[in-house]
mmCIF file of C-alpha atoms in Angstrom:
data_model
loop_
_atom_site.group_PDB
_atom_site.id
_atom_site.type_symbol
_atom_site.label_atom_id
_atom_site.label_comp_id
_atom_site.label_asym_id
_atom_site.label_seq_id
_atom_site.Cartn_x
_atom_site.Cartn_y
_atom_site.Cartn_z
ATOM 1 C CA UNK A 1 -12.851 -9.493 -3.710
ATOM 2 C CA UNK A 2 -13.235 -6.432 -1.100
ATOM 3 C CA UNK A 3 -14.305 -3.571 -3.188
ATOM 4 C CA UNK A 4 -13.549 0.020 -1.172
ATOM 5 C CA UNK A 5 -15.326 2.899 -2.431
ATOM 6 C CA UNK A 6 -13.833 6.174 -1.274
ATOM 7 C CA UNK A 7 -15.007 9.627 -1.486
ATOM 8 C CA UNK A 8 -14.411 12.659 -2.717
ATOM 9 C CA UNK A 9 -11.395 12.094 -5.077
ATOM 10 C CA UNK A 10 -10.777 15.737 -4.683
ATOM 11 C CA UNK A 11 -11.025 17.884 -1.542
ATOM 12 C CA UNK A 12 -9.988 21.682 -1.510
ATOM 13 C CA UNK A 13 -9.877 23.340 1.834
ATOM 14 C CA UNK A 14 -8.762 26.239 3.786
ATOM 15 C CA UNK A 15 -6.123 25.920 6.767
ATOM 16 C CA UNK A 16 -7.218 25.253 9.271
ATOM 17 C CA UNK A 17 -10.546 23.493 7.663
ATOM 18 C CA UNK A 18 -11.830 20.596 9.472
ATOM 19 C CA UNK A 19 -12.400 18.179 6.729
ATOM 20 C CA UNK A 20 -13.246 14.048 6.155
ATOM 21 C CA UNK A 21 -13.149 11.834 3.843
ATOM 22 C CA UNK A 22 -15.645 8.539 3.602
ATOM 23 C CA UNK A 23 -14.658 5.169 2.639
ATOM 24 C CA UNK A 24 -17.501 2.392 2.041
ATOM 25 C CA UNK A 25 -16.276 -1.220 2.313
ATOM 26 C CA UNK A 26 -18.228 -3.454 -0.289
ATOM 27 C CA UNK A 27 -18.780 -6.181 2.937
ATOM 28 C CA UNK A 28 -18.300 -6.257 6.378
ATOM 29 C CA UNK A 29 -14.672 -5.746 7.043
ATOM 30 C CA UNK A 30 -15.171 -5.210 10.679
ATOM 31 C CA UNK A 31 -12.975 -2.647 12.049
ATOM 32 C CA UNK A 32 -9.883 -4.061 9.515
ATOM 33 C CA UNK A 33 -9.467 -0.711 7.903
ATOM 34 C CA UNK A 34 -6.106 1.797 7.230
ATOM 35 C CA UNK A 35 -5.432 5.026 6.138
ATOM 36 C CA UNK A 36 -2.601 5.947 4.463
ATOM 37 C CA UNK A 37 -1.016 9.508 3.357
ATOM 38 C CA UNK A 38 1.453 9.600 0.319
ATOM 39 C CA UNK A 39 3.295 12.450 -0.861
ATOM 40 C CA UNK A 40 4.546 12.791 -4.309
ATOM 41 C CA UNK A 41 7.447 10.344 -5.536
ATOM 42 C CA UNK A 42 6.719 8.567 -1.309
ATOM 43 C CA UNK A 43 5.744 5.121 -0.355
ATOM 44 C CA UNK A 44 2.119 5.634 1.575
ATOM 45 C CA UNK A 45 2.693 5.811 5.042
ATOM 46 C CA UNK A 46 0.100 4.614 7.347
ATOM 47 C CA UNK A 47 -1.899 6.840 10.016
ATOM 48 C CA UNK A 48 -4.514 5.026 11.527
ATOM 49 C CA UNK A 49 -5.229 1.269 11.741
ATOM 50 C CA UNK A 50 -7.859 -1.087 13.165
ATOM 51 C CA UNK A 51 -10.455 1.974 11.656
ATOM 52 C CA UNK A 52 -9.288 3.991 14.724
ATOM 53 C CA UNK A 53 -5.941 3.643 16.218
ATOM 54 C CA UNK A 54 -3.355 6.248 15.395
ATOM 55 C CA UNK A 55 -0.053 5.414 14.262
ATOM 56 C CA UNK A 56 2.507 6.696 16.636
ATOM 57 C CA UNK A 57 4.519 9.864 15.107
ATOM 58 C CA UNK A 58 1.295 10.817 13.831
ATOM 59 C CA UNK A 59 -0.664 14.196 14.640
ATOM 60 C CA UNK A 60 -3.433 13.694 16.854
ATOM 61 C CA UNK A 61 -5.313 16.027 14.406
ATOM 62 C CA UNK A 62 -5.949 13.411 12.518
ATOM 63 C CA UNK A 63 -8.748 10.772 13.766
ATOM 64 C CA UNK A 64 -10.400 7.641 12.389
ATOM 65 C CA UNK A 65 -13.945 5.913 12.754
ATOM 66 C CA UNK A 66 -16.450 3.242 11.695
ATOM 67 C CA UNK A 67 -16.572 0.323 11.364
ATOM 68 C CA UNK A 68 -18.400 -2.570 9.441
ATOM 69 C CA UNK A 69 -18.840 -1.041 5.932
ATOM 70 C CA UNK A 70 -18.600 2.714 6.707
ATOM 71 C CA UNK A 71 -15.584 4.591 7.687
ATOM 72 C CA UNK A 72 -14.249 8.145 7.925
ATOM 73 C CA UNK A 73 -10.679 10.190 8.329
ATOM 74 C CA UNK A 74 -11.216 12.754 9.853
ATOM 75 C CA UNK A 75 -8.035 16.043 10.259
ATOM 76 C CA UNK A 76 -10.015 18.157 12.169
ATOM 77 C CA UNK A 77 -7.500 21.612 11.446
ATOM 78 C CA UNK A 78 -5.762 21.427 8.044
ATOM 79 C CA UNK A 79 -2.371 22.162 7.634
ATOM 80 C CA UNK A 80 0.038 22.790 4.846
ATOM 81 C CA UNK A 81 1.996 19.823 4.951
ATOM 82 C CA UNK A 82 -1.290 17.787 4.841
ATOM 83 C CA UNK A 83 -1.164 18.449 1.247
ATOM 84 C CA UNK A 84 -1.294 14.574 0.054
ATOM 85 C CA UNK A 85 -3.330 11.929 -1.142
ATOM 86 C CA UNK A 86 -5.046 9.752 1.140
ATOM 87 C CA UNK A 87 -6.250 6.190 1.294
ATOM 88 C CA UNK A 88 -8.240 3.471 2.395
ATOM 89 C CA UNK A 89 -7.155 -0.091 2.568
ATOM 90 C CA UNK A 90 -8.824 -3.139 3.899
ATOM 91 C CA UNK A 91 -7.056 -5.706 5.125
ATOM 92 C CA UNK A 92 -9.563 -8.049 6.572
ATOM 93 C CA UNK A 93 -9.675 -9.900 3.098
ATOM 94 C CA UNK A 94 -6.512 -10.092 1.298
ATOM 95 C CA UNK A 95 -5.741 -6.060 0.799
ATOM 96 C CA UNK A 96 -7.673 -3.786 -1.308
ATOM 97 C CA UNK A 97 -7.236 -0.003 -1.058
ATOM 98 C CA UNK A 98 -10.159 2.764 -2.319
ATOM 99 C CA UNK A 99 -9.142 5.146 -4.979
ATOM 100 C CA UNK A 100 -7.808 7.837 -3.243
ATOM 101 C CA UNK A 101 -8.400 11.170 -2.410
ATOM 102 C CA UNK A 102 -6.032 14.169 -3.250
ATOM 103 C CA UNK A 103 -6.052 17.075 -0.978
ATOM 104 C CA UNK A 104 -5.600 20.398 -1.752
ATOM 105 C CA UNK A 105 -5.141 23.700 -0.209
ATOM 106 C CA UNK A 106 -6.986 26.800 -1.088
ATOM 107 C CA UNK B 1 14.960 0.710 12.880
ATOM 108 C CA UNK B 2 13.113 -1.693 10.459
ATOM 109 C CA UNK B 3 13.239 -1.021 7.138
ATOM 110 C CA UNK B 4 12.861 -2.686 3.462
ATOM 111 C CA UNK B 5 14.952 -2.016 0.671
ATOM 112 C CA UNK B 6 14.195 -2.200 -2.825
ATOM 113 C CA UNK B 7 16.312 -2.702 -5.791
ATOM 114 C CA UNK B 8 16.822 0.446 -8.500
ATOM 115 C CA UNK B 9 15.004 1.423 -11.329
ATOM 116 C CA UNK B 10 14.406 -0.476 -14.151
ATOM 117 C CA UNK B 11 14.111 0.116 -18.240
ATOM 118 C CA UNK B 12 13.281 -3.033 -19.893
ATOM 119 C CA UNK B 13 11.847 -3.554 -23.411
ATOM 120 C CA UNK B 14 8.148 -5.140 -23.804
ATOM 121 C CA UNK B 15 8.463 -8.900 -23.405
ATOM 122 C CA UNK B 16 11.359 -8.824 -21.331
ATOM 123 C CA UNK B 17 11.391 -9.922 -17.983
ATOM 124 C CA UNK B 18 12.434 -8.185 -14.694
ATOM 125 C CA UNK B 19 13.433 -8.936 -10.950
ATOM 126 C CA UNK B 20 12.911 -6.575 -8.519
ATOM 127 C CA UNK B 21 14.085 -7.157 -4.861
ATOM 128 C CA UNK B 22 13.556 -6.523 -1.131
ATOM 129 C CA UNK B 23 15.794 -6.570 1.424
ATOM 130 C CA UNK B 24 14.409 -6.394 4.714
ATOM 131 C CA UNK B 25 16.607 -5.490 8.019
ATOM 132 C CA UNK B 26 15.645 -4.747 11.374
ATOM 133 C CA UNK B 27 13.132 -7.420 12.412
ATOM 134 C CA UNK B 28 13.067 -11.205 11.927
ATOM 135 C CA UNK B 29 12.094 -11.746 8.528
ATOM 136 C CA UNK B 30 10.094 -15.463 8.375
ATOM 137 C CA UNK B 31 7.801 -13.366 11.201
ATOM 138 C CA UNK B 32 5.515 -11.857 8.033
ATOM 139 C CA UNK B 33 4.389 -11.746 5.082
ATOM 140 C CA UNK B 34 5.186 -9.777 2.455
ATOM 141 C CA UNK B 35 3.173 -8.050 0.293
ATOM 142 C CA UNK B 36 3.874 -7.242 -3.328
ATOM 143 C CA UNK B 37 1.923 -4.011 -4.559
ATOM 144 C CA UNK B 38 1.900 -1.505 -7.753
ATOM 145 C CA UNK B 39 0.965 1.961 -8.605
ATOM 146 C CA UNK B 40 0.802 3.246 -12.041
ATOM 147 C CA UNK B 41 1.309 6.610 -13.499
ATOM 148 C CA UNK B 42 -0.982 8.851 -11.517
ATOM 149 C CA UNK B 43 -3.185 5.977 -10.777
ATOM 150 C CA UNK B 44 -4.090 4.208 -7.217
ATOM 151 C CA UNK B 45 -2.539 1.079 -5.129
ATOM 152 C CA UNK B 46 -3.157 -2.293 -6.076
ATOM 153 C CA UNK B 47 -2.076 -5.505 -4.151
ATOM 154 C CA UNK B 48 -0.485 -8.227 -6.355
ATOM 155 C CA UNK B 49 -0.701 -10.963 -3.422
ATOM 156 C CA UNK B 50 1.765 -11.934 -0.878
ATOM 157 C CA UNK B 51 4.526 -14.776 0.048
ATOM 158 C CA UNK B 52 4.677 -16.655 3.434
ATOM 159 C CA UNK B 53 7.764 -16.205 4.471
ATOM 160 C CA UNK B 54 7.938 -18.731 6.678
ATOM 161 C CA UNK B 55 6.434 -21.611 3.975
ATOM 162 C CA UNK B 56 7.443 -19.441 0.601
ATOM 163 C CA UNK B 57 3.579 -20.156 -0.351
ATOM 164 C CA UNK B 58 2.684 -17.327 -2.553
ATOM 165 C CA UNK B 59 -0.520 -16.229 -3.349
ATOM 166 C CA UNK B 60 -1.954 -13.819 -5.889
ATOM 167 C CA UNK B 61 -4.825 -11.226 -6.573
ATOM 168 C CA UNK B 62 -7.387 -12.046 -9.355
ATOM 169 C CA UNK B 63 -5.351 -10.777 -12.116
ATOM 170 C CA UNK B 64 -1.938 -11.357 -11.318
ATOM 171 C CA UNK B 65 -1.485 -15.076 -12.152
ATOM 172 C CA UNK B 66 0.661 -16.518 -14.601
ATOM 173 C CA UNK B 67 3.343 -13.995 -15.623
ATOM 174 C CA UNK B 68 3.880 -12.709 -11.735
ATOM 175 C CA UNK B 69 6.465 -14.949 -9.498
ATOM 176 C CA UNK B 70 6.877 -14.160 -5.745
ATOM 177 C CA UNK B 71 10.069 -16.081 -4.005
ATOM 178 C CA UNK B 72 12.206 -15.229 -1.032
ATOM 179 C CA UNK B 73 15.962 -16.294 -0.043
ATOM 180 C CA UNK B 74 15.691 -16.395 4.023
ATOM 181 C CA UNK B 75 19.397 -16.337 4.458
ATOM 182 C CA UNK B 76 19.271 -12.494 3.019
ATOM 183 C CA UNK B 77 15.907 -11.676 4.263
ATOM 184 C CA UNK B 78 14.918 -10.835 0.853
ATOM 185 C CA UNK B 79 11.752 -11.272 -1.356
ATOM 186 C CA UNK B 80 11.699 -11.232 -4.931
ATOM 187 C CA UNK B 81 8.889 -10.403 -7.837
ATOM 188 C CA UNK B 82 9.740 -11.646 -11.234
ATOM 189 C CA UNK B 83 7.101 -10.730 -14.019
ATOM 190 C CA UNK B 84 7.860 -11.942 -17.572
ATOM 191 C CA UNK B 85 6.346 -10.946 -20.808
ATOM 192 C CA UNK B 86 6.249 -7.534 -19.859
ATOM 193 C CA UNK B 87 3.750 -5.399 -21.308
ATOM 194 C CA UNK B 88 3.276 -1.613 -21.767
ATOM 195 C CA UNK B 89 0.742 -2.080 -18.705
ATOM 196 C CA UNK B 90 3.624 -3.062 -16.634
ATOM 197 C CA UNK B 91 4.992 0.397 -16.295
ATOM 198 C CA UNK B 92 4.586 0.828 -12.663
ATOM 199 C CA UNK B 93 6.434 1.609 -8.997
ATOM 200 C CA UNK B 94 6.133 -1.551 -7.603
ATOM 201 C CA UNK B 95 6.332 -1.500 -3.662
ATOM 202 C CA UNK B 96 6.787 -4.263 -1.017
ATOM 203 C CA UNK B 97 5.494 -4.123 2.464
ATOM 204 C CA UNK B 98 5.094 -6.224 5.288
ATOM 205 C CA UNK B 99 1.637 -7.855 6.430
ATOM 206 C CA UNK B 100 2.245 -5.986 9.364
ATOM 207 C CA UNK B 101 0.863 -2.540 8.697
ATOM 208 C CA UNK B 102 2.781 -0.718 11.301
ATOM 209 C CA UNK B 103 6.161 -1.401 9.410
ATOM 210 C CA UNK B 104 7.217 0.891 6.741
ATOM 211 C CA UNK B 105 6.859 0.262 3.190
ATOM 212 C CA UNK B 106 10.008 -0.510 0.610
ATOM 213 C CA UNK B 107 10.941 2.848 -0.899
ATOM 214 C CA UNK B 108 9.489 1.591 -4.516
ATOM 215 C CA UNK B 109 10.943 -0.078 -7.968
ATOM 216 C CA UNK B 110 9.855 2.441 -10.751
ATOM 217 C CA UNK B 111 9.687 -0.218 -13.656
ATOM 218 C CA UNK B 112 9.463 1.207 -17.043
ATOM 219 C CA UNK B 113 8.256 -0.932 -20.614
ATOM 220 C CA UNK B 114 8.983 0.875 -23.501
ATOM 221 C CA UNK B 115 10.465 -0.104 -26.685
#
């Protein structure tokens, strides 16, 4: 199995904060990556696939890259309704998602 | 608009069995996949393995053999996951989604094993 290793589990940030978060792919996944947002008591709903392709409906302040092993989300000016957890999910191998990282705002 | 719909919650007592299903509208439903997935209290997503809808071939995660079914009826456009002997471990929302990413998920089964 594709083991996803993402990073930091928690991220506190200001508004307007331009902030990432890292996901590590255990193989080569290509460029086979999601990320998702969920909201307490939601299903995930998905902002970028292929590692880099935003979803449409979503804001373009959030970006994706990488590909291979390494990959990043980036929202490059924090909001208040980013409040959420976020994750990654490979789907070049079955599907396999990393652990999830809950952001917060200061 | 596409969208999946999932059955209500469910209470069930441990070694009981449950059915929890997913009705899918808005697209042609033999076209993908469908993924079976869980999230436990608090915890992260895991995927328990899919079911062809065109072929009703399932296949499952490391793990989830054994006590997890996957089946479909195509003349409702609905997939079904049956797990027997539940556990306490069981307690879980259980979601299904397409294989295509860019369709929305189901809106989640909270199943609950408690005695």
């Amino acid at each position: 199995d594709i083991q996803m290793t993402q990073s930091p589990s928690t991220l506190s940030a200001s508004v307007g904060d331009r902030v990432s978060i890292t996901c590590r792919a255990s193989q080569n996944i290509s460029a086979w990556l999601a990320w998702y947002q969920q909201k307490p008591g939601k299903a995930p709903k998905l902002l970028i696939y292929r590692a880099s392709f935003l979803e449409s409906g979503v804001p373009s302040r959030f970006s994706g890259s990488g590909s291979g092993t390494e990959f990043t989300l980036t929202i490059s000016s924090l909001q208040p309704d980013d409040l959420a957890t976020y994750y990654c999910q490979q789907y070049n191998s079955y599907w396999t998602f990393g652990q999830g990282t809950k952001v917060e705002i200061k | 608009q596409v969208q999946l719909v999932q059955s209500g919650s469910e209470l069930k007592m441990p070694g009981a069995s449950v059915k929890v299903s997913c009705r899918a509208s808005g697209y042609d439903f033999t076209t993908y996949a469908m993924n079976w997935l869980r999230q436990a209290p608090g915890q992260g997503l895991e995927c328990l393995g899919y079911i062809n809808t065109n072929t009703g071939r399932p296949t499952f995660a490391q793990g989830f053999t054994g006590r997890f079914v996957f089946s479909m009826d195509t003349s409702v456009s609905t997939a079904y996951l049956q797990i027997s002997s539940l556990k306490a471990e069981d307690t879980a929302i259980y979601y299904c989604a397409t294989r295509d990413l860019r369709k929305p998920w189901g809106q989640g089964t909270l199943v609950t094993v408690s005695s």
